[in-house]
Coordinates of C-alpha atoms and ligand atoms in Angstrom, one line a residue:
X1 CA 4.5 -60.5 24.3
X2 CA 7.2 -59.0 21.7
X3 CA 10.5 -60.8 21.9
X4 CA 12.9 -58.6 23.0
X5 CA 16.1 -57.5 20.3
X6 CA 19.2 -58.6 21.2
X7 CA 22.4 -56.0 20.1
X8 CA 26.0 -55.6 21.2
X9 CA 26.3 -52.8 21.6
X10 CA 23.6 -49.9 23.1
X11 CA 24.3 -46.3 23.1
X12 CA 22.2 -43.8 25.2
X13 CA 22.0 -40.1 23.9
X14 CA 22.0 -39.2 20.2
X15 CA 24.2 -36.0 21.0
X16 CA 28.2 -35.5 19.4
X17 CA 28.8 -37.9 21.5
X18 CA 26.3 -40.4 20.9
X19 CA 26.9 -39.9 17.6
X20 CA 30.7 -40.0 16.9
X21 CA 30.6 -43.1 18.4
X22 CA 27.7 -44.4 16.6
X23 CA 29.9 -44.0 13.6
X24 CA 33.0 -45.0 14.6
X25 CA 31.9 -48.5 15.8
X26 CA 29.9 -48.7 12.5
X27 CA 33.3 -49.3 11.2
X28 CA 32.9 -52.8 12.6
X29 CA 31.0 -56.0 12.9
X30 CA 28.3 -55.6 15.6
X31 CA 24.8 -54.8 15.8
X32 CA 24.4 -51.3 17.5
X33 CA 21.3 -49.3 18.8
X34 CA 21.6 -45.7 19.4
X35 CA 18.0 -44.6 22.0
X36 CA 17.2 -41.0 21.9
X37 CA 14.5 -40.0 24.2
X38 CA 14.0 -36.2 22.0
X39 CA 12.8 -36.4 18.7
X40 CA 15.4 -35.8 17.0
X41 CA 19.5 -35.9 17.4
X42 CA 22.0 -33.1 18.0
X43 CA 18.4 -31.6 20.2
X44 CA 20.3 -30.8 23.8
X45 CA 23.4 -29.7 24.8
X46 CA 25.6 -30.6 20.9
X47 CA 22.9 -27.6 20.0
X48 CA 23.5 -24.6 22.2
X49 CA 27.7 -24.3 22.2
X50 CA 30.3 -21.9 20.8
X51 CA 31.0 -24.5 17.8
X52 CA 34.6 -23.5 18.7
X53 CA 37.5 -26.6 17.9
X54 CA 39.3 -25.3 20.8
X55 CA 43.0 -25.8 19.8
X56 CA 43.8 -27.1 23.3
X57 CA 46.1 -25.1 25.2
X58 CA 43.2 -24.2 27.8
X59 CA 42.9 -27.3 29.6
X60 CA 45.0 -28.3 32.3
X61 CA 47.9 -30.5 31.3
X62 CA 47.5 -34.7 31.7
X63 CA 43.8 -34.3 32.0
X64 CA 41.4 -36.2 29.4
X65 CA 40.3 -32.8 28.2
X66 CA 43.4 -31.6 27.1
X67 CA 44.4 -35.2 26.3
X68 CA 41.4 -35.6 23.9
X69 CA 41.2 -31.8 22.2
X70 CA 44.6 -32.0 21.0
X71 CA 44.4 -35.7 19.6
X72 CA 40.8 -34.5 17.9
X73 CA 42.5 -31.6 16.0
X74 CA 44.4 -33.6 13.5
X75 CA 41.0 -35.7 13.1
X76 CA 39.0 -32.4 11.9
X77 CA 39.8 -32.1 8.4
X78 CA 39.3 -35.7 6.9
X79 CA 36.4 -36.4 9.2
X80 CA 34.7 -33.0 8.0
X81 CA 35.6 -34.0 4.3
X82 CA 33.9 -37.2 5.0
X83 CA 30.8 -36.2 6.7
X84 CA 30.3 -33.2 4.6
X85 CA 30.8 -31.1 7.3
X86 CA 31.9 -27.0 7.1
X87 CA 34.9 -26.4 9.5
X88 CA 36.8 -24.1 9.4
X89 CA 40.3 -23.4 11.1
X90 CA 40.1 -20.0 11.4
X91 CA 42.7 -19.9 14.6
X92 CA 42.0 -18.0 18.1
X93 CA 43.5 -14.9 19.8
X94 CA 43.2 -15.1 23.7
X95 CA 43.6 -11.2 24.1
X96 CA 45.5 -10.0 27.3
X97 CA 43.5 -6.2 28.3
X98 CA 46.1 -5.0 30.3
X99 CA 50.3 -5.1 31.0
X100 CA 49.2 -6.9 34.3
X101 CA 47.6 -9.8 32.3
X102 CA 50.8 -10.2 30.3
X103 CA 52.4 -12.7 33.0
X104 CA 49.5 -14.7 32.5
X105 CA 49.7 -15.2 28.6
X106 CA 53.1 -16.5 29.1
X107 CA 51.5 -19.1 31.3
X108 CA 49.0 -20.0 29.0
X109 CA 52.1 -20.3 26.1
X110 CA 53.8 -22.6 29.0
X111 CA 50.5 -24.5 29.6
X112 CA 50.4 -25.0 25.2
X113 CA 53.9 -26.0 25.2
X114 CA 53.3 -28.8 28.1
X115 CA 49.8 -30.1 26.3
X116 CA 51.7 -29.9 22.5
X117 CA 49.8 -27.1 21.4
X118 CA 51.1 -24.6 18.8
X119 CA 50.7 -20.8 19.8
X120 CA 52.5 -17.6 19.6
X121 CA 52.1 -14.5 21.8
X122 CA 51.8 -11.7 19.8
X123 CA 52.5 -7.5 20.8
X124 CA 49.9 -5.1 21.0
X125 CA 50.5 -4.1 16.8
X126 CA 49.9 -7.4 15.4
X127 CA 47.0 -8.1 17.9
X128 CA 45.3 -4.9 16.1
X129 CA 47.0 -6.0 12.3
X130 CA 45.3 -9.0 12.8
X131 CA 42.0 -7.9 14.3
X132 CA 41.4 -4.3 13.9
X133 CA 38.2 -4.2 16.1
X134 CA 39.7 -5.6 19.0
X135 CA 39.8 -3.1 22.2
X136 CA 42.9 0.4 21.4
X137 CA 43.6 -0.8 25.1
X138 CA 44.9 -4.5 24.5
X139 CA 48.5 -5.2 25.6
X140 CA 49.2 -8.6 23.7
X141 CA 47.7 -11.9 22.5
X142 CA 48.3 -15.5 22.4
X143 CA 47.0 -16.7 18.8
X144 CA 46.2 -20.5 18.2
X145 CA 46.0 -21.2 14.4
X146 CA 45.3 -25.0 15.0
X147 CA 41.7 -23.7 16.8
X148 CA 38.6 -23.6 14.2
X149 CA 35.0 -23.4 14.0
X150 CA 32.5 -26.1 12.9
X151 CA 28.9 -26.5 12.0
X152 CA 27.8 -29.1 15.1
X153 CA 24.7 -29.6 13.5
X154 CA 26.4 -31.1 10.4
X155 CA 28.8 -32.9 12.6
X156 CA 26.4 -34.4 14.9
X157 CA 23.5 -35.3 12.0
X158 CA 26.1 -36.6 9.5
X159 CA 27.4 -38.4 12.0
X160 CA 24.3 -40.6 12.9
X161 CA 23.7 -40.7 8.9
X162 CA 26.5 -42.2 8.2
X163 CA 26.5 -44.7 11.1
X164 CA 23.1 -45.4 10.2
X165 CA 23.9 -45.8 6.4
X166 CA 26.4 -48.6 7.8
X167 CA 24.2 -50.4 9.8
X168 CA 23.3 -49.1 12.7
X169 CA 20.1 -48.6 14.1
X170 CA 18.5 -45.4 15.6
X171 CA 15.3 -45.2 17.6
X172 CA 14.4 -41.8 18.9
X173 CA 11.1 -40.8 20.9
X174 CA 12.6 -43.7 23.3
X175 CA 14.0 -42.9 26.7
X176 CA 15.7 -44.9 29.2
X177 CA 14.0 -45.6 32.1
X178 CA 15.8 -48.8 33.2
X179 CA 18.8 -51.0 33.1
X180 CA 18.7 -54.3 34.7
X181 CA 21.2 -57.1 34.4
X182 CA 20.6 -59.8 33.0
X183 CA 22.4 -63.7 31.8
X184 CA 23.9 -62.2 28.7
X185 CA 24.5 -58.4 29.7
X186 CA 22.0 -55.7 30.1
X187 CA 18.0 -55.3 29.2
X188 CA 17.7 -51.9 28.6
X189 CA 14.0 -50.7 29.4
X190 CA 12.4 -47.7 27.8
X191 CA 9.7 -45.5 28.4
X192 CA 7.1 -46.9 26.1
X193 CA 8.0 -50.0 27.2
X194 CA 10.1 -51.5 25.2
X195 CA 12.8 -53.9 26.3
X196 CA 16.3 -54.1 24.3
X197 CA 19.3 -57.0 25.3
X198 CA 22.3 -55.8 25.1
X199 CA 26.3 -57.3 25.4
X200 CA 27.5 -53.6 26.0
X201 CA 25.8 -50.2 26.7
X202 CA 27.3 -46.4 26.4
X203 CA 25.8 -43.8 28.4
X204 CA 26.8 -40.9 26.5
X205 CA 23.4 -39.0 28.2
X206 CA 25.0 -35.6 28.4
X207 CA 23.6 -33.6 31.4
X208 CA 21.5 -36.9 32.4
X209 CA 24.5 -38.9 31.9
X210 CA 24.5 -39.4 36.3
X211 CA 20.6 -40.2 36.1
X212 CA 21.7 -43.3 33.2
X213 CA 24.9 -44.2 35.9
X214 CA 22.6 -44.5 38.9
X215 CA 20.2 -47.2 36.9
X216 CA 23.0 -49.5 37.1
X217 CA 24.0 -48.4 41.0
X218 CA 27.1 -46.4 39.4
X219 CA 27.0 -43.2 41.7
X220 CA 30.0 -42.8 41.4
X221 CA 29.9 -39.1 40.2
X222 CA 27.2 -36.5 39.5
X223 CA 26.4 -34.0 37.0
X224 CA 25.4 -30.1 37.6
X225 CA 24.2 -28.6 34.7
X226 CA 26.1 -24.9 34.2
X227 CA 24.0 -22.9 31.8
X228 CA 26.0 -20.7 29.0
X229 CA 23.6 -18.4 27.1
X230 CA 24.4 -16.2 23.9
X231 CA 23.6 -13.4 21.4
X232 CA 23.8 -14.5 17.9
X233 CA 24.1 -11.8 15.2
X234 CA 23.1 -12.3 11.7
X235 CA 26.1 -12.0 8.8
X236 CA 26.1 -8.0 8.9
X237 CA 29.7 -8.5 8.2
X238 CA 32.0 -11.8 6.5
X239 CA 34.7 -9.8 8.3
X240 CA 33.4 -8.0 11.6
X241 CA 36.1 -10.7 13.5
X242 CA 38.4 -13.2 11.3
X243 CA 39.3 -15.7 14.6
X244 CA 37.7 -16.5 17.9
X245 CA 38.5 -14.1 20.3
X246 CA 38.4 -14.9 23.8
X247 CA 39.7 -12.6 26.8
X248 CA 41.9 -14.6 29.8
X249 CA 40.1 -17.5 30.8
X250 CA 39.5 -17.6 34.4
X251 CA 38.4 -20.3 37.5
X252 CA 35.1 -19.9 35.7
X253 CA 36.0 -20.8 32.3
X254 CA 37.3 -19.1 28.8
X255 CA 35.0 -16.0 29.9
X256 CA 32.5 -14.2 27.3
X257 CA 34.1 -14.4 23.9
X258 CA 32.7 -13.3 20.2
X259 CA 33.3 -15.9 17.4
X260 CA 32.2 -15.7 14.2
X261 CA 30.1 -18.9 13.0
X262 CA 30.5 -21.2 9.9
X263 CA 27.3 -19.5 8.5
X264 CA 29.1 -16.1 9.1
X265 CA 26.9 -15.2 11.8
X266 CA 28.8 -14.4 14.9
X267 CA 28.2 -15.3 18.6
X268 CA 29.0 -13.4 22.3
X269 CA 28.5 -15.4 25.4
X270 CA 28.9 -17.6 26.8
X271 CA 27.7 -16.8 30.4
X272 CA 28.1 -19.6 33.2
X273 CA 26.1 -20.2 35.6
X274 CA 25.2 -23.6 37.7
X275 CA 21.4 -24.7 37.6
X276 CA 19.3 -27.1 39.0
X277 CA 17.5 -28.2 36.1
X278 CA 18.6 -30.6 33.4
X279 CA 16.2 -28.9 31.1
X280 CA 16.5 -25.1 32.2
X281 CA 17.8 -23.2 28.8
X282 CA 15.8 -20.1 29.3
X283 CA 17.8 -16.4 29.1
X284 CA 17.2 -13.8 31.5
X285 CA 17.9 -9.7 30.9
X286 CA 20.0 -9.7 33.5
X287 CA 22.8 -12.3 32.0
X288 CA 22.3 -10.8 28.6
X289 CA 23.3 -7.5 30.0
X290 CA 26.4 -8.9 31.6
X291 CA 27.4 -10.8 28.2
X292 CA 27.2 -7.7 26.6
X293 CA 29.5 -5.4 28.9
X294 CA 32.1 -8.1 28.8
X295 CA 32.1 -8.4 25.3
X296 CA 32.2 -4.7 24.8
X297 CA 35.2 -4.6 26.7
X298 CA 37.0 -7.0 24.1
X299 CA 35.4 -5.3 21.3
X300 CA 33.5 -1.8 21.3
X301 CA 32.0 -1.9 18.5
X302 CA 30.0 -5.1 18.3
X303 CA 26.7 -4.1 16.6
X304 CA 24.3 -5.6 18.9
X305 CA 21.4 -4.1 17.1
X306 CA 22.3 -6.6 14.7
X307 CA 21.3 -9.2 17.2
X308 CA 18.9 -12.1 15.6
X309 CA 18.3 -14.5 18.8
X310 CA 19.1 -15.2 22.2
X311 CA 19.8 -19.3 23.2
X312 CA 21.4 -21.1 26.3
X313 CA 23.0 -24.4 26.5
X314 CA 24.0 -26.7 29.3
X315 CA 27.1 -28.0 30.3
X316 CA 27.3 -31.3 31.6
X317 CA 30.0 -30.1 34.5
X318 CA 31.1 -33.5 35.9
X319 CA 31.8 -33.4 40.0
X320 CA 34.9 -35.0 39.3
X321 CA 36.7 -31.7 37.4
X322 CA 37.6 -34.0 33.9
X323 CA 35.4 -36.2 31.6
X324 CA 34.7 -39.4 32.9
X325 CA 35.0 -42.2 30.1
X326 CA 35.7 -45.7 31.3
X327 CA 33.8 -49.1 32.6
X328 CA 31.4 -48.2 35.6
X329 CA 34.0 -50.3 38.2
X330 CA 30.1 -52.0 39.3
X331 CA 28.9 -52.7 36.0
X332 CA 30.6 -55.0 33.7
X333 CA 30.0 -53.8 30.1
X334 CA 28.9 -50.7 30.9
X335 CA 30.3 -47.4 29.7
X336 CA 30.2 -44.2 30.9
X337 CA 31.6 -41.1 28.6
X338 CA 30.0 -38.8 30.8
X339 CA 30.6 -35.0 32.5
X340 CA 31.8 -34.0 28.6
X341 CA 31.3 -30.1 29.2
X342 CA 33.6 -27.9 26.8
X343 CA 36.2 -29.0 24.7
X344 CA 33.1 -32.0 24.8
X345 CA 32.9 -31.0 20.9
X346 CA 36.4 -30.5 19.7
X347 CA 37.1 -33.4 21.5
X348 CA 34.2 -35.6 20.5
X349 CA 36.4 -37.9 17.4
X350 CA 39.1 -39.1 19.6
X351 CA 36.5 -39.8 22.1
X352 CA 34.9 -41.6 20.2
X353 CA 38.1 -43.6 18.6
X354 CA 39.3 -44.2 22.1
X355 CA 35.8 -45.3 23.6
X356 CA 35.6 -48.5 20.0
X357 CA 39.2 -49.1 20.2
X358 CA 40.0 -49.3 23.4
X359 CA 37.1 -50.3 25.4
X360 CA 34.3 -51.7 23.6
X361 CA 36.6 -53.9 21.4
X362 CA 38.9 -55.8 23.6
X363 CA 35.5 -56.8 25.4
X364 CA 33.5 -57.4 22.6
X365 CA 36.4 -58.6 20.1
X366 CA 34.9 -56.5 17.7
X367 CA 36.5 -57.1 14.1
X368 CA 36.4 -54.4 11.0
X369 CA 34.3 -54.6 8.4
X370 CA 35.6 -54.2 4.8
X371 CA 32.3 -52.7 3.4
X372 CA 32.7 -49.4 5.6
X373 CA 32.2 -46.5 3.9
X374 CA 33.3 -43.1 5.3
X375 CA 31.5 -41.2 3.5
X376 CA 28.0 -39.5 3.6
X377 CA 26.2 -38.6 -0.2
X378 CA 27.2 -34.4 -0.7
X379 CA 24.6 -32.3 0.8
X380 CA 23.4 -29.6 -1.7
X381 CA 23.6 -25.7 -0.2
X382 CA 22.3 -23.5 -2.8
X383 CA 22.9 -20.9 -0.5
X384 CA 27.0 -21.6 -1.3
X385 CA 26.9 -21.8 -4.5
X386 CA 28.3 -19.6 -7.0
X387 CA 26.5 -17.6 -9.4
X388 CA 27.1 -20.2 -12.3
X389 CA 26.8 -23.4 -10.7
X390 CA 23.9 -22.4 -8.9
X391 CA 22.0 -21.4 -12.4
X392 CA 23.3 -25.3 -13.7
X393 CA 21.4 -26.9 -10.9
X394 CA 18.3 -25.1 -11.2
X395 CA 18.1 -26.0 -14.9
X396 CA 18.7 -29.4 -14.1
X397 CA 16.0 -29.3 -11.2
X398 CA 13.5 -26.3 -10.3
X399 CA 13.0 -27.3 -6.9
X400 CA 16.3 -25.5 -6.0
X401 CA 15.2 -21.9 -7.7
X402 CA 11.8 -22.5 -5.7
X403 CA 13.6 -20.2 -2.1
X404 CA 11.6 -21.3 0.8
X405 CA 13.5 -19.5 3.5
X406 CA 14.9 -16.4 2.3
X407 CA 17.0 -15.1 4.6
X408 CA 19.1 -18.2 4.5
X409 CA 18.3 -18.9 1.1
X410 CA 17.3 -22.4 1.5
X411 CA 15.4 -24.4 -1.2
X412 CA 12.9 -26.6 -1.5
X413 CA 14.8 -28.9 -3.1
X414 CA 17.2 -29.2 0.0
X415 CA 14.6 -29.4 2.2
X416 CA 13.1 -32.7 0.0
X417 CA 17.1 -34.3 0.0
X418 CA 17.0 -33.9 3.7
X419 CA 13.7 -35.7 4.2
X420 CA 14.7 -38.9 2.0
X421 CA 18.4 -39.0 3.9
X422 CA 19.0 -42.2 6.3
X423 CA 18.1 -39.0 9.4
X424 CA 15.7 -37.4 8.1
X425 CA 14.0 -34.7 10.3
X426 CA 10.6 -35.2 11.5
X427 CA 9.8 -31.4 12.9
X428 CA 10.5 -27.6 12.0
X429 CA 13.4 -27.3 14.4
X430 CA 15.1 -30.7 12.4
X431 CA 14.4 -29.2 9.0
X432 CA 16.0 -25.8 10.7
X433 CA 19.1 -27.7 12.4
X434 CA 19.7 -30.0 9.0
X435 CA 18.8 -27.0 5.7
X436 CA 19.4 -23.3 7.9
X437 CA 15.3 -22.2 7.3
X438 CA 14.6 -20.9 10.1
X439 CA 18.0 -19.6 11.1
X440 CA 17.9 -16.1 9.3
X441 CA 16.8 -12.9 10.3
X442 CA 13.3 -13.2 10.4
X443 CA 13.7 -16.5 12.5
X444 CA 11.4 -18.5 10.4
X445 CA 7.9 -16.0 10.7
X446 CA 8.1 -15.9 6.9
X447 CA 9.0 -19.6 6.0
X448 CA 7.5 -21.6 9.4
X449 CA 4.1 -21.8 7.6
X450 CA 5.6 -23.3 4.3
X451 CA 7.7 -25.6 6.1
X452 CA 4.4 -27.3 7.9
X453 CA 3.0 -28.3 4.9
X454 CA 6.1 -29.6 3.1
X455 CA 6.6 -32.0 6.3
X456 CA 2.5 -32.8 6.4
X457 CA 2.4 -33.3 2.7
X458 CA 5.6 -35.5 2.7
X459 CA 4.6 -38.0 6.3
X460 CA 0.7 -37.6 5.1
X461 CA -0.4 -35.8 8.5
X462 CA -2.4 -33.1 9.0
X463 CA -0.4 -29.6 9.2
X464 CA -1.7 -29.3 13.2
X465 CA -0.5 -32.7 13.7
X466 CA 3.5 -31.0 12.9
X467 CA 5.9 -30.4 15.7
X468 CA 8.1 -27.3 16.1
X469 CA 10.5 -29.7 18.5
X470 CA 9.6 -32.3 20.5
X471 CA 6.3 -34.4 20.2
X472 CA 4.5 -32.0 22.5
X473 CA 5.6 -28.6 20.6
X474 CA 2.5 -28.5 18.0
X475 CA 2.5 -25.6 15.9
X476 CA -1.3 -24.7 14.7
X477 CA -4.2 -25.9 17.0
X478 CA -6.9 -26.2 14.7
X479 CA -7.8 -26.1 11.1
X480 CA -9.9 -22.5 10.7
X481 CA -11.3 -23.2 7.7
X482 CA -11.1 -25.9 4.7
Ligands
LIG501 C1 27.5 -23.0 26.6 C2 28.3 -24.1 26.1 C3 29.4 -23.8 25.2 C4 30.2 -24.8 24.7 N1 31.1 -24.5 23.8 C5 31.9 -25.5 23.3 C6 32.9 -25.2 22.3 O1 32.9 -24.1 21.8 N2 33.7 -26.2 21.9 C7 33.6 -27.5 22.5 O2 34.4 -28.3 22.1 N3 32.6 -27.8 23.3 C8 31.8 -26.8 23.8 N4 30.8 -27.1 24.6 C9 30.6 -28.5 25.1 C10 29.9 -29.4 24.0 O3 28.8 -28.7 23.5 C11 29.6 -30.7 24.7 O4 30.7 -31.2 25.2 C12 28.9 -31.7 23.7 O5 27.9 -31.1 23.0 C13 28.4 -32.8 24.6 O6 27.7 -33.7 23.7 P1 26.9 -35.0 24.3 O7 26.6 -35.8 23.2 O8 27.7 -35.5 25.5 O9 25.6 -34.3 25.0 P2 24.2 -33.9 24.3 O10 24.3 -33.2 23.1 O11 23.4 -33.3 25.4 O12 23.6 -35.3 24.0 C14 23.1 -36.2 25.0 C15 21.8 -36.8 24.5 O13 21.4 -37.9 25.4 C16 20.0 -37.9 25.3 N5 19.5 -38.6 26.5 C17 19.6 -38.1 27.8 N6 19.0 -39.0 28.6 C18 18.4 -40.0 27.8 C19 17.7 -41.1 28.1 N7 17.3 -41.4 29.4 N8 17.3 -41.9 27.1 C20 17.6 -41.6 25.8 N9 18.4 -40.5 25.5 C21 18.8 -39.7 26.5 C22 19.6 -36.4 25.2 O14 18.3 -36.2 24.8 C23 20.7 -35.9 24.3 O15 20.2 -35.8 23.0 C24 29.9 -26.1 25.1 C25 28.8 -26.4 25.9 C26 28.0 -25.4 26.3 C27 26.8 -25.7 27.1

């Protein structure tokens, strides 16, 4: 029989979450696993959001949410420098459609004020100066200029790479299945039945987070999945919209809003709706339509013939009403940052400072390294490149002239740096998450065929043995011919 391998410190899920943490303990002495049961991190709910760094004045005052957004904010910029990350703090307008809702933005200015939020309202003129598509009938606005955008592919992936590149270990393909005490803290069981030991564990399990609780006998709290789904629309326009624009957020949420993406792509949605399933991210017509008659309202003229994909993502909507991230009161050394639905993203790096500083090292006594190093090797981007630099590359190295996906403009010498990275992706969907090809207009039916063989040729399989996701999601059935 195997032995089993002892760590500290365990963390369930491979999400923002998982991940921010991953790296902000890997700022320390301990040994650290991160199981992923998907094939891949950043593969759920860190996947299918807005991307939105909310700037915090939504949620309620003295709640975690609004506690954690507005300590993340200042994070943003030196985190994103280190990771390699593209954010963007672009601002927000919350955009009042009628006098009657004016009332209502001075609440929301009251509600930033109370959680330490800059914002301004602004009259109907500078609304349009500011956004000249918005709706003739607005009445006002509140802008946000601390709100942003960022890539949560790139935040989530360089996150795990650079936790990984000091010292921590990441297993994916390996789900939880159990959790049972034992002398020295926890044996965590998986589903291809391996057995880990651990001092500590983090369930950071997203929309299963409950399912993780339970395996200790924490049911404390449960988790109901509320689906948001979205249009995206390809980069018609760098300036269709220059901020996020949301309308008044209501007891459902911040309501269907259009933002434009760090790729310059643009989003409308997202729709909310509770569902059953934990893995449920279909679309239906019927949402669609109602996404699009909200957003039409906010802004007439959104081209949706430009419209490149339809995608849903599930919030992890906790029954308590606020994240839950603290010791199971049952389970010594186990903790749970569970129920993080939206601002789960803007709010992930003080999340993750809080969960190291002040839980898992007063228990473990955890001591910083002095090796640490914060930052990830640059990523290559032909595709934002200028003319010039982009000509001195390819001279120096062909592979980035030789376009694979051309909508996106992604080489094949990005998609070789990704593959020999500390996270590399091991199907289409990583290559598309990690490079963009795949993202563009033609949603991969030009470059999907390409991309098979690179990943065959570069793991020695055969091109029917490559995944589109997970291990399941093969791509080609059978060779046709030699
Ligand atoms: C529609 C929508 C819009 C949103 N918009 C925004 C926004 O604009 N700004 C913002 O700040 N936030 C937003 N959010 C919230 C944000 O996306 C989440 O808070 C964040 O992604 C949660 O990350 P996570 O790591 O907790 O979850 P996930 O990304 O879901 O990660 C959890 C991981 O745990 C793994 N896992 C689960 N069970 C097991 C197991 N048994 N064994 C091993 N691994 C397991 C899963 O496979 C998954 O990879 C939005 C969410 C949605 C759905």
């Amino acid at each position: 029989m195997a032995l089993e391998q002892h760590f500290d410190i365990i963390i369930i899920g491979g999400g923002v979450i998982g991940a921010l943490i991953a790296r902000e303990v890997s700022k320390y002495n301990a040994k650290v696993l991160v199981l992923e049961k998907n094939n891949d991190v950043c593969s759920e709910t860190s996947a299918a959001n807005s991307a939105i760094v909310h700037s915090g004045y939504d949620p309620v005052p003295g709640t975690l949410k609004a506690h954690f957004n507005v300590a993340s904010i200042p994070l943003f910029p030196k985190l994103c420098q280190e990771l390699d990350v593209e954010f963007h703090q672009i601002g927000s307008l919350t955009v009042a459609m009628s006098e009657a809702d004016l009332p209502r933005l001075k609440h929301l200015e009251e509600q930033a004020a109370l959680n330490n939020v800059p914002v301004q309202i602004l009259n109907r003129d500078d609304v349009l100066i500011f956004e000249p598509k918005i709706n003739k009938a607005v009445s006002g606005a509140l802008f946000a200029p601390t709100a942003g955008v960022v890539n949560p592919f790139e935040l989530t992936i360089h996150a795990m790479e650079n936790a990984i590149d000091n010292g921590v270990e990441l297993l994916l393909n390996e789900k939880v299945e159990g959790i049972f005490k034992v002398d020295d803290g926890w044996k965590v069981v998986s589903a291809s039945g391996k057995a880990f030991i651990t001092k500590a564990i983090v369930n950071a399990a997203g929309v299963h987070a409950d399912k993780i609780a339970r395996l200790v006998g924490d049911d404390s709290f449960f988790i109901k999945p509320r689906k948001g789904s979205y249009y995206v629309l390809d980069h018609f326009d760098n300036n269709f919209v220059n901020h996020v624009i949301f309308p008044m957020p209501s007891e459902k949420g911040k309501g269907i809003l259009l933002t434009p993406t760090t790729s310059r792509n643009y989003l409308v949605g997202p729709s909310s709706e509770f569902s059953g399933d934990t893995l449920d991210v279909a679309t239906d017509t019927l949402t669609m339509e109602n996404i699009k008659q909200n957003a039409i309202n906010l802004l007439p003229d959104i081209p949706f013939h430009q419209v490149i994909r339809v995608f849903s993502g599930l919030r992890a909507t906790p029954s308590t009403g606020d994240f839950i991230i603290k010791e199971a009161s049952n389970a010594r050394g186990f903790y749970n940052v569970a129920g993080i639905e939206s601002p789960g993203l803007a709010a992930g790096p003080a999340i993750a400072k809080h969960v190291v500083e002040q839980l898992l090292t007063p228990y473990l006594g955890l001591i910083a390294k002095e090796d640490f190093n914060p930052f990830v090797k640059p990523y290559i981007h032909v595709a934002r490149l200028d003319h010039e630099s982009r000509h001195k590359l390819t001279e120096i190295n062909k592979q980035y002239a030789d376009i694979v996906c051309n909508c996106e403009q992604v080489s094949l010498g990005e998609i070789l740096d990704t593959l020999t990275r500390s996270c590399p992706p091991h199907s289409l969907k990583a290559v598309k998450n990690r490079t963009r090809a795949g993202f563009g207009k033609c949603q991969g039916g030009v470059c999907q065929l390409r991309l098979i063989k690179i990943l065959a040729d570069y793991y020695g399989i055969s091109p029917t043995d490559v995944v589109y996701g997970n291990e399941d999601s093969h791509f080609l059935r059978e060779e046709s011919k030699k």
